[in-house]
PDB file of N, CA and C in Angstrom:
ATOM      1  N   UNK A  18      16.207  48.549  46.505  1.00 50.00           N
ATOM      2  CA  UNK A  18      16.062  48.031  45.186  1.00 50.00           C
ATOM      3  C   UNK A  18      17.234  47.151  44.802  1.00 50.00           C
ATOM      4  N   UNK A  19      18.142  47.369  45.343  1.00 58.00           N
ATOM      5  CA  UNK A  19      19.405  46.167  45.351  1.00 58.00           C
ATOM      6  C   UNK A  19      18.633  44.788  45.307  1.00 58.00           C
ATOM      7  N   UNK A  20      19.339  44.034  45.030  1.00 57.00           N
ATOM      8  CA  UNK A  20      19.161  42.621  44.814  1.00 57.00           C
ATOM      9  C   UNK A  20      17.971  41.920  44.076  1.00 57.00           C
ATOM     10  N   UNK A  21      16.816  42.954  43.499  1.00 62.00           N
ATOM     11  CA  UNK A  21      16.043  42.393  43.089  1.00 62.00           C
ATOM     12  C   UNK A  21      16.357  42.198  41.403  1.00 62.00           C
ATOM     13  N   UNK A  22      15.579  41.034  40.887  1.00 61.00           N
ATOM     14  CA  UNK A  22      15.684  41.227  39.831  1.00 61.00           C
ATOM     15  C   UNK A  22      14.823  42.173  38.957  1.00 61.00           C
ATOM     16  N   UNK A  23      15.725  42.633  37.380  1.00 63.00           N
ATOM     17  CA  UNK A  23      14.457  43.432  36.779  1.00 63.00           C
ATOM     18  C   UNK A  23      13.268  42.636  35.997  1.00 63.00           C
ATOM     19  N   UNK A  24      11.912  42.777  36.372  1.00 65.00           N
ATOM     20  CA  UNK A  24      11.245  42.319  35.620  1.00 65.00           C
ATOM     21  C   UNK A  24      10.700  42.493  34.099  1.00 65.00           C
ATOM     22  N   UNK A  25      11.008  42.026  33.429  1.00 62.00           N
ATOM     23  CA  UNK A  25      10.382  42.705  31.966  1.00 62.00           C
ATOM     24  C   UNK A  25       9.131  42.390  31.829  1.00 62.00           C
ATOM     25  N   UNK A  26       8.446  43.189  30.951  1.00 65.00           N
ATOM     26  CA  UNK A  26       6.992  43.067  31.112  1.00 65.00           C
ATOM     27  C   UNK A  26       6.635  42.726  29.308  1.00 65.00           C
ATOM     28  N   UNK A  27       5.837  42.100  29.137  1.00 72.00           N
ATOM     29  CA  UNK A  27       5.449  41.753  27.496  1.00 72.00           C
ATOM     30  C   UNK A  27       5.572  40.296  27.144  1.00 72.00           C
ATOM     31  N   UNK A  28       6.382  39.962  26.404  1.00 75.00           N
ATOM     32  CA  UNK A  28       7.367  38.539  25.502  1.00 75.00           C
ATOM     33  C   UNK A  28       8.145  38.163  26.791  1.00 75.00           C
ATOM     34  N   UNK A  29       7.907  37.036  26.998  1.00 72.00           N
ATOM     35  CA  UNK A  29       8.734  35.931  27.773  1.00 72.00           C
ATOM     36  C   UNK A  29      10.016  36.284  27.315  1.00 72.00           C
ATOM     37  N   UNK A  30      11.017  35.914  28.214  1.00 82.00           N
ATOM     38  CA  UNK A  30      12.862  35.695  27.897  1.00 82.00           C
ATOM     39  C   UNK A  30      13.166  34.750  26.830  1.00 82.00           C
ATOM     40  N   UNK A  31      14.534  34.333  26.934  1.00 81.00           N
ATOM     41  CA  UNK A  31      14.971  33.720  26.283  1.00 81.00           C
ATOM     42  C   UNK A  31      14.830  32.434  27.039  1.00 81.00           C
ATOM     43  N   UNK A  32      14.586  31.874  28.238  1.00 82.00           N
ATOM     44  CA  UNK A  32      14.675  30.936  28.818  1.00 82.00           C
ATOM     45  C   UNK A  32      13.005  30.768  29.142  1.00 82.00           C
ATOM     46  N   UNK A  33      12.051  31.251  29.015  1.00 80.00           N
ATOM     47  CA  UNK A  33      10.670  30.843  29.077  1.00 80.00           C
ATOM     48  C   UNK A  33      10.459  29.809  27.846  1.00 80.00           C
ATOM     49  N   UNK A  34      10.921  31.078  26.821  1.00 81.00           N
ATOM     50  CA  UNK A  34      10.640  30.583  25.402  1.00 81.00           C
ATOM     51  C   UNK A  34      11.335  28.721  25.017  1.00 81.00           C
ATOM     52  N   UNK A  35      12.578  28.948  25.707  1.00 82.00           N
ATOM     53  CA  UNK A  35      13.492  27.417  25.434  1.00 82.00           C
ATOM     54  C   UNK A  35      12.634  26.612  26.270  1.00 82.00           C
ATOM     55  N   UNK A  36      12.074  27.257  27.804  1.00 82.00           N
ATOM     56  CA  UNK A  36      11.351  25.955  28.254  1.00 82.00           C
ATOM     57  C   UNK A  36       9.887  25.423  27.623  1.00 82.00           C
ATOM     58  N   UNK A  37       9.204  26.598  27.158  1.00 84.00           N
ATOM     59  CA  UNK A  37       7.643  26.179  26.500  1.00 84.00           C
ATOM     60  C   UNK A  37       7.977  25.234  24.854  1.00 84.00           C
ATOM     61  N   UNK A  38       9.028  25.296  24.513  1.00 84.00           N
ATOM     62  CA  UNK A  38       9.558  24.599  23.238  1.00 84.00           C
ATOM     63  C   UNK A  38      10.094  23.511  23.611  1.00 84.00           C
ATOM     64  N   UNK A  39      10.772  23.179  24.911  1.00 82.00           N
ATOM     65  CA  UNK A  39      10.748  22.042  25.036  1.00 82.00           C
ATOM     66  C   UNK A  39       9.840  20.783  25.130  1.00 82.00           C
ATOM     67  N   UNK A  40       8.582  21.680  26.632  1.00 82.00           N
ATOM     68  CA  UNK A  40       7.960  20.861  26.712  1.00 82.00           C
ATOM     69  C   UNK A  40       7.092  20.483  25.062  1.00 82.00           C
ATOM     70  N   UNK A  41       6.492  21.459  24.697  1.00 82.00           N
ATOM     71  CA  UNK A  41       5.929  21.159  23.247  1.00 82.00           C
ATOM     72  C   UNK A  41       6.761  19.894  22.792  1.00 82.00           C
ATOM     73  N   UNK A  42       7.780  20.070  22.824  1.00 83.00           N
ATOM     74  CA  UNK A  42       8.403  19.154  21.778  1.00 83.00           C
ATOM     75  C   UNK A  42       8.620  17.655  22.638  1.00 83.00           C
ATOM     76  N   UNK A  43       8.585  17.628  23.840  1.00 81.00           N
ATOM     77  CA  UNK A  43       8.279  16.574  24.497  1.00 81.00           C
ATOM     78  C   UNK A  43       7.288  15.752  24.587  1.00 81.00           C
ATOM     79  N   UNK A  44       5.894  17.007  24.726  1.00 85.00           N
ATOM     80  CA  UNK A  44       4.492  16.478  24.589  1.00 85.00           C
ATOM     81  C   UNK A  44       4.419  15.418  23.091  1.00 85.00           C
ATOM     82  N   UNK A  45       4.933  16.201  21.784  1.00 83.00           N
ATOM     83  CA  UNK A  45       4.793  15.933  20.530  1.00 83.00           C
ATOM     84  C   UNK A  45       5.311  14.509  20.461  1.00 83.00           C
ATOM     85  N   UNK A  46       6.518  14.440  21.317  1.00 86.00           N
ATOM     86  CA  UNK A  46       7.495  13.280  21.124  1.00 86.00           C
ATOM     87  C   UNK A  46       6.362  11.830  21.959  1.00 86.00           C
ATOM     88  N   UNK A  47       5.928  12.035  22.633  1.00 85.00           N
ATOM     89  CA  UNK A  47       5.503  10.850  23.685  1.00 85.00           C
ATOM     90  C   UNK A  47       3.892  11.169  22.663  1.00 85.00           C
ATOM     91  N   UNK A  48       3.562  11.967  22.402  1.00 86.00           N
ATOM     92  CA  UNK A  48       2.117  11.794  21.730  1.00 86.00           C
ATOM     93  C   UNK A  48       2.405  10.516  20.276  1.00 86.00           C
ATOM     94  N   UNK A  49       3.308  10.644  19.189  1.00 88.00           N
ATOM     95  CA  UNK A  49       3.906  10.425  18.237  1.00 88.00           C
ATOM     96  C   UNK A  49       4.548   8.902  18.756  1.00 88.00           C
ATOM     97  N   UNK A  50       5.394   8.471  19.507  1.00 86.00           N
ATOM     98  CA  UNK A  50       5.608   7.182  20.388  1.00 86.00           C
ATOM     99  C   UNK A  50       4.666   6.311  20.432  1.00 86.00           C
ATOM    100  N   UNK A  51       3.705   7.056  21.187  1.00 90.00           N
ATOM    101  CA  UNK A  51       2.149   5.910  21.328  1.00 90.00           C
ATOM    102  C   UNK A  51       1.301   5.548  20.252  1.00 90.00           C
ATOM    103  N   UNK A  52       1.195   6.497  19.374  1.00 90.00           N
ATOM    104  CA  UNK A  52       0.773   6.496  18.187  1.00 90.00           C
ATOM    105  C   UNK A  52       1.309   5.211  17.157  1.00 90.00           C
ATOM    106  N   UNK A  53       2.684   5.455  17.376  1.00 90.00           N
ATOM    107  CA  UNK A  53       3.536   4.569  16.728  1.00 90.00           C
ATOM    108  C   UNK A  53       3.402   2.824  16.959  1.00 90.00           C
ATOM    109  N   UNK A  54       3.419   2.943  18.628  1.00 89.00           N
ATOM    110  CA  UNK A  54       3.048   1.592  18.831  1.00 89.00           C
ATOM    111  C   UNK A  54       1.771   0.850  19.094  1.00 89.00           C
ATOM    112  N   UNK A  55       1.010   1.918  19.215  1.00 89.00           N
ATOM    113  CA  UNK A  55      -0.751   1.400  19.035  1.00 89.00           C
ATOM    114  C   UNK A  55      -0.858   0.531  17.111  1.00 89.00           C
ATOM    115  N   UNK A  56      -0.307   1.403  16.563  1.00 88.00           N
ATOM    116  CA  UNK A  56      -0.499   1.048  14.770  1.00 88.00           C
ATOM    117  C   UNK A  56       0.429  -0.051  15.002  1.00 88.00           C
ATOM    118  N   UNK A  57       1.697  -0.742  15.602  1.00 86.00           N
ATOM    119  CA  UNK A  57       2.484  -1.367  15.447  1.00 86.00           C
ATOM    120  C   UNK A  57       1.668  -2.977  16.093  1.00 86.00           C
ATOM    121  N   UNK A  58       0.883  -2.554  17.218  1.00 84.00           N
ATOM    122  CA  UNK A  58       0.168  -3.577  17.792  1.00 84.00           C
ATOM    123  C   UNK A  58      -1.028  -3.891  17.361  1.00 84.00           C
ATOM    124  N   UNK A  59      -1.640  -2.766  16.021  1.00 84.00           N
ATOM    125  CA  UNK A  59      -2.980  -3.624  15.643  1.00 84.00           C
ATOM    126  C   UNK A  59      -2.282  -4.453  14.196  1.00 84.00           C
ATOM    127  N   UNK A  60      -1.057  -3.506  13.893  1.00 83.00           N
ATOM    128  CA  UNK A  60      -0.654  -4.611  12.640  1.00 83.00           C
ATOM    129  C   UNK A  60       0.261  -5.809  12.973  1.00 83.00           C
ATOM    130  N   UNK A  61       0.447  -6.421  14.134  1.00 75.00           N
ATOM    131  CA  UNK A  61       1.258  -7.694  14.416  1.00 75.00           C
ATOM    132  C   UNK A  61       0.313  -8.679  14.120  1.00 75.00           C
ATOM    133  N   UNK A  62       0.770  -9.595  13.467  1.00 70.00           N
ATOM    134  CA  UNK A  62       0.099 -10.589  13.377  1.00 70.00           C
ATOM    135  C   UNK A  62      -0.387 -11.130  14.266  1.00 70.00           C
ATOM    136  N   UNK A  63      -1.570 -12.323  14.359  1.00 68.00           N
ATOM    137  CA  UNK A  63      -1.982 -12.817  15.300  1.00 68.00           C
ATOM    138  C   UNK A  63      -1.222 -14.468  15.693  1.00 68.00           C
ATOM    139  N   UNK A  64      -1.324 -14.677  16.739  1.00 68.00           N
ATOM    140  CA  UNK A  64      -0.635 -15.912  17.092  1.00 68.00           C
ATOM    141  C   UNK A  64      -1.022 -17.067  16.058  1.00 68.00           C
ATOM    142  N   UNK A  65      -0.514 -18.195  15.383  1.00 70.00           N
ATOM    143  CA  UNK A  65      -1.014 -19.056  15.112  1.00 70.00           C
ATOM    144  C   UNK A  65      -1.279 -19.919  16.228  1.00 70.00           C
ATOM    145  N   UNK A  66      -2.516 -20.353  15.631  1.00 69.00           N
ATOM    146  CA  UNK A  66      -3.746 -21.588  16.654  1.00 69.00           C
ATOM    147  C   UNK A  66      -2.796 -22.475  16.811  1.00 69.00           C
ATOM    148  N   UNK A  67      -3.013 -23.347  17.985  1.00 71.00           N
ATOM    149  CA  UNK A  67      -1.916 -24.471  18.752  1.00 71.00           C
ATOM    150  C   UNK A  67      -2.433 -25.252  18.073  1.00 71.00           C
ATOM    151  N   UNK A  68      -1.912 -26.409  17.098  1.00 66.00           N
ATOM    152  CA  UNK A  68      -1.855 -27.668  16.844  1.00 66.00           C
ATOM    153  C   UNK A  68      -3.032 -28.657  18.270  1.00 66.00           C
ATOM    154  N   UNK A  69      -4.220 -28.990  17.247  1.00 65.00           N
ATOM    155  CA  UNK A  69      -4.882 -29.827  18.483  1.00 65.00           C
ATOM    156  C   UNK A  69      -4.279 -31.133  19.265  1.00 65.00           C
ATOM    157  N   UNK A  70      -4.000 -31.742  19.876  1.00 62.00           N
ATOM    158  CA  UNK A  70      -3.503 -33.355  20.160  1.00 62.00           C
ATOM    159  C   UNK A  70      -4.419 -34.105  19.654  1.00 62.00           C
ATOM    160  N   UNK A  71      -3.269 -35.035  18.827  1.00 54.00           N
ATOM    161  CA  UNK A  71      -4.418 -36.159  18.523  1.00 54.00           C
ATOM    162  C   UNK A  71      -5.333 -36.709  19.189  1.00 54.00           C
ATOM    163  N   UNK A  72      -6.358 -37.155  18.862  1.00 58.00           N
ATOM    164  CA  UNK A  72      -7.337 -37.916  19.357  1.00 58.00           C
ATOM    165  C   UNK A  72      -7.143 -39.506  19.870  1.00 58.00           C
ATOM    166  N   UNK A  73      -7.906 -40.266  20.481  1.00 57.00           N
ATOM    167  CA  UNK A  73      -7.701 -41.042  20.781  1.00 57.00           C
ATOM    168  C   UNK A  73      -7.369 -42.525  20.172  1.00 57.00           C
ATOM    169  N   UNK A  74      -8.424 -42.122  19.144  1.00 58.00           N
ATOM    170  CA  UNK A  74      -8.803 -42.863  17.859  1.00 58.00           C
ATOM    171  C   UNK A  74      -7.838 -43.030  16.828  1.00 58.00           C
ATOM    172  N   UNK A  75      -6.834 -42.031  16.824  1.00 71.00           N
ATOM    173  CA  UNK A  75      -5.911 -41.869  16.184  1.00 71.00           C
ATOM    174  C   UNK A  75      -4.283 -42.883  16.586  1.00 71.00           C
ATOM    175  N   UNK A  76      -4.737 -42.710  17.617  1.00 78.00           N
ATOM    176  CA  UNK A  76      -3.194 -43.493  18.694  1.00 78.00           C
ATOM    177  C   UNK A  76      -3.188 -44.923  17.951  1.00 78.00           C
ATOM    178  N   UNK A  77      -2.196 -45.816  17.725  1.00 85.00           N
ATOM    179  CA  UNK A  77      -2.075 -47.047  17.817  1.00 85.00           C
ATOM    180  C   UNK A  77      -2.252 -47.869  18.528  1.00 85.00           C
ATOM    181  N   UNK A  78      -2.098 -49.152  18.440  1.00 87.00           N
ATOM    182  CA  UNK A  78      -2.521 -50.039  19.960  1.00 87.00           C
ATOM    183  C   UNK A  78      -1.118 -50.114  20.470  1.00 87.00           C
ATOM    184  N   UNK A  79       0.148 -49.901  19.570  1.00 89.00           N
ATOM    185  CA  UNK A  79       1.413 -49.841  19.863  1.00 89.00           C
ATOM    186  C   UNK A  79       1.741 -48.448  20.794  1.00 89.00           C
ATOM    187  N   UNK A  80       1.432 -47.375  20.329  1.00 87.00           N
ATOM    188  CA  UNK A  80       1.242 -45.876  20.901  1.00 87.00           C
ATOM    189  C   UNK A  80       0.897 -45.927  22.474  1.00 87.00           C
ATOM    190  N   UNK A  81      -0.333 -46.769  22.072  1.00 88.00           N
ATOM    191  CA  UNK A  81      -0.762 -46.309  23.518  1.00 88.00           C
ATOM    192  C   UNK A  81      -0.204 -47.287  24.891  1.00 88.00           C
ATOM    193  N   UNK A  82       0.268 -48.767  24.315  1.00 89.00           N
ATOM    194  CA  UNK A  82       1.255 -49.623  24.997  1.00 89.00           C
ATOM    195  C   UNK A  82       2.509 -48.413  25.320  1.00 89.00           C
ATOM    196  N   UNK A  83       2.906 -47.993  24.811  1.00 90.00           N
ATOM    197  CA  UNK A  83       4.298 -47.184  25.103  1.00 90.00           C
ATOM    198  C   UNK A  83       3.869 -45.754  26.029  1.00 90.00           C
ATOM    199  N   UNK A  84       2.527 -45.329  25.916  1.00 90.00           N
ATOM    200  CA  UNK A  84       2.386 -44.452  26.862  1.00 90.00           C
ATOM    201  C   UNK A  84       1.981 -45.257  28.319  1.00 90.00           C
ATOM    202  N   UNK A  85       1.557 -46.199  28.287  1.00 92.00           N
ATOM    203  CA  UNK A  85       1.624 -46.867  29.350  1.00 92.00           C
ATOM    204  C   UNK A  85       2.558 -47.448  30.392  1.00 92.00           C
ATOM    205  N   UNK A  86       3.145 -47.560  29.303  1.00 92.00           N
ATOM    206  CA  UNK A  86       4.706 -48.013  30.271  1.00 92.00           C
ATOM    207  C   UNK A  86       5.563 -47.029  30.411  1.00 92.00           C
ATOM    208  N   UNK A  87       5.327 -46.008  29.618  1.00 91.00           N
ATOM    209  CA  UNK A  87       6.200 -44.760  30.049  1.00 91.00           C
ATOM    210  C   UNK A  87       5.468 -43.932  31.179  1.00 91.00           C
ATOM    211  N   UNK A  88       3.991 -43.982  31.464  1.00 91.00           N
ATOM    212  CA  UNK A  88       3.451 -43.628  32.737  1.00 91.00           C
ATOM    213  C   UNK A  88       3.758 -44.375  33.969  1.00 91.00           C
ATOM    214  N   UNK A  89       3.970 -45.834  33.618  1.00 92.00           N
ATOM    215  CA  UNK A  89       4.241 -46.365  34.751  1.00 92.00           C
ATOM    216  C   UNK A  89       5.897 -46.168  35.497  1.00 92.00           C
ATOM    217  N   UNK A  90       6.502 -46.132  34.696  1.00 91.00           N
ATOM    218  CA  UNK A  90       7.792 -45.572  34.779  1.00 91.00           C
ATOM    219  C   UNK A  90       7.573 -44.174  35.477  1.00 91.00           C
ATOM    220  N   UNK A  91       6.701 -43.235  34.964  1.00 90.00           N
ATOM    221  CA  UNK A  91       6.624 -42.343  35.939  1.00 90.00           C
ATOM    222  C   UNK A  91       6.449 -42.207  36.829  1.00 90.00           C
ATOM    223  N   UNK A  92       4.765 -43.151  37.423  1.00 92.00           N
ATOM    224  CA  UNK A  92       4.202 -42.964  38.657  1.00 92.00           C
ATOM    225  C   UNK A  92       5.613 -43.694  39.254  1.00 92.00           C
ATOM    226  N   UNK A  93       6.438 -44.278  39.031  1.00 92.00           N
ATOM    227  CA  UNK A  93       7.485 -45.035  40.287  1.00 92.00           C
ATOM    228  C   UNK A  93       8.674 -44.668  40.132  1.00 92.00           C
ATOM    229  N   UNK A  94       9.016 -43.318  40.179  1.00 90.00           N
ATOM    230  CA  UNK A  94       9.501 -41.797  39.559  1.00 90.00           C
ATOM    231  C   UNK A  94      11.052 -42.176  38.857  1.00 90.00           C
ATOM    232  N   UNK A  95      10.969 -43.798  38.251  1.00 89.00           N
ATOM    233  CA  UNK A  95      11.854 -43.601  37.016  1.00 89.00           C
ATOM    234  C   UNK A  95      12.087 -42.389  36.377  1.00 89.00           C
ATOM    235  N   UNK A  96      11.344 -41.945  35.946  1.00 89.00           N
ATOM    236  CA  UNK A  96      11.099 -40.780  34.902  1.00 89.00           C
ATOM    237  C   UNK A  96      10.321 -39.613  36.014  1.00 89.00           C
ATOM    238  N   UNK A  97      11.257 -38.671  35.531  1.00 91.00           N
ATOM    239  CA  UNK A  97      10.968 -37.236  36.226  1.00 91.00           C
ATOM    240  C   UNK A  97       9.514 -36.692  35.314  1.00 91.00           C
ATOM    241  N   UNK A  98       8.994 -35.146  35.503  1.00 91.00           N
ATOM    242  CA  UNK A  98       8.042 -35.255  34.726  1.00 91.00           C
ATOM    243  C   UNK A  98       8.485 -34.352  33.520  1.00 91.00           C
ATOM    244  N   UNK A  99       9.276 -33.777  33.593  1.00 91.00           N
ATOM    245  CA  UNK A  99      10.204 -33.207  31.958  1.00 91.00           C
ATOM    246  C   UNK A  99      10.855 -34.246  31.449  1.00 91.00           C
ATOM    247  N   UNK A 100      11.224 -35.447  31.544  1.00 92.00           N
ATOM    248  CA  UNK A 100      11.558 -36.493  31.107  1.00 92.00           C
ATOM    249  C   UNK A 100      10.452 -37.230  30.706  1.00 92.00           C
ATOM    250  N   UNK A 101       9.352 -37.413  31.548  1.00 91.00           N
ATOM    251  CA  UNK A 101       7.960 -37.806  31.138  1.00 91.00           C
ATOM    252  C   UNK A 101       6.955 -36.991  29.914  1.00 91.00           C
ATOM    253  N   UNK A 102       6.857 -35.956  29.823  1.00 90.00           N
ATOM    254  CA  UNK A 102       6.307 -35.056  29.207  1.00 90.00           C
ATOM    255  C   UNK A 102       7.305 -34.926  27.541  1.00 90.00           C
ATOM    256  N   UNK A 103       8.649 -35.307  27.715  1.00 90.00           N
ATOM    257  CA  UNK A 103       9.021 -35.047  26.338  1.00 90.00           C
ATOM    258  C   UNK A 103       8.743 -36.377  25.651  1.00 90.00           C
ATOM    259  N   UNK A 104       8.922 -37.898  26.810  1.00 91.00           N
ATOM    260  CA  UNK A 104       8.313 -39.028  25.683  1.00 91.00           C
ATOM    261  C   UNK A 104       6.988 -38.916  25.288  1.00 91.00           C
ATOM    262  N   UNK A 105       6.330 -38.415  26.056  1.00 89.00           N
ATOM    263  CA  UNK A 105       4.856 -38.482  25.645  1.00 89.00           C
ATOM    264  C   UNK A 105       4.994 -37.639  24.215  1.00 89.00           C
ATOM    265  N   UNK A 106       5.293 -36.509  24.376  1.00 89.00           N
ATOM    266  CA  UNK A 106       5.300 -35.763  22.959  1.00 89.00           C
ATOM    267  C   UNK A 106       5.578 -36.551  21.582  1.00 89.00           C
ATOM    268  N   UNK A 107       7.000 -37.328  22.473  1.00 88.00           N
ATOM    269  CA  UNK A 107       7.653 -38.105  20.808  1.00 88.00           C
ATOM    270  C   UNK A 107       6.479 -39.409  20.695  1.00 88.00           C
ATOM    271  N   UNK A 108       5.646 -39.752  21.414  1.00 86.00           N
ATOM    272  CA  UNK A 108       5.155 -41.106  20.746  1.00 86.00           C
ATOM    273  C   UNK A 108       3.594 -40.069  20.182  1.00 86.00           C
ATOM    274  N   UNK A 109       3.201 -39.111  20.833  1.00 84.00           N
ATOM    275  CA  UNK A 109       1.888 -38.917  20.396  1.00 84.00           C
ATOM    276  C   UNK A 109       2.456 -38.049  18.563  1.00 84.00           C
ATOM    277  N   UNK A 110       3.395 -37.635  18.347  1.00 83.00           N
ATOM    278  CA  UNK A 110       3.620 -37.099  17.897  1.00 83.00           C
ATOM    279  C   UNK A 110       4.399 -37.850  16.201  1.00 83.00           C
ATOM    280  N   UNK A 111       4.393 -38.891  16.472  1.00 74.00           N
ATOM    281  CA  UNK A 111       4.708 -40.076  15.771  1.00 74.00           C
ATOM    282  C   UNK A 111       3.884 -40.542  14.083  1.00 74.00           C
TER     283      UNK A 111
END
């Protein structure tokens, strides 16, 4: 009978009890978390809609001279295409 431990019989220890209160309180914690950010993600606003590009109809005859020569500048790689892509912005954007 040496070395064994004594078993008590009835009510858990003091260390059952600390572990079933933990997990509880773990479960509670990650249940309460998700909860939190489900309500947080149906109340975020929604993206605002992208600005359409103007139309064609809209461009100038000046506008569209300057996208022309700023394409041609591209195709003969004067102009890189992040260098290309920000004039285009500033003339359509005009």
């Amino acid at each position: 009978m040496l070395g064994r431990g004594v078993r008590r019989a009835g009510r858990p220890g003091l260390i059952g009890v600390a572990a079933r209160t933990a997990v509880a309180a773990g479960t509670a914690t990650a249940v309460s978390n998700r909860v939190a950010r489900r309500q947080a993600e149906r109340a975020a606003p929604e993206q605002p809609p992208v600005a359409p590009e103007p139309a064609m109809a809209d461009l100038t005859d000046e506008a569209i001279s300057s996208l022309e020569r700023l394409g041609k500048l591209h195709d003969q790689g004067v102009l890189s295409d992040e260098e290309f892509a920000l004039g285009k912005d500033r003339i359509l954007r005009r």
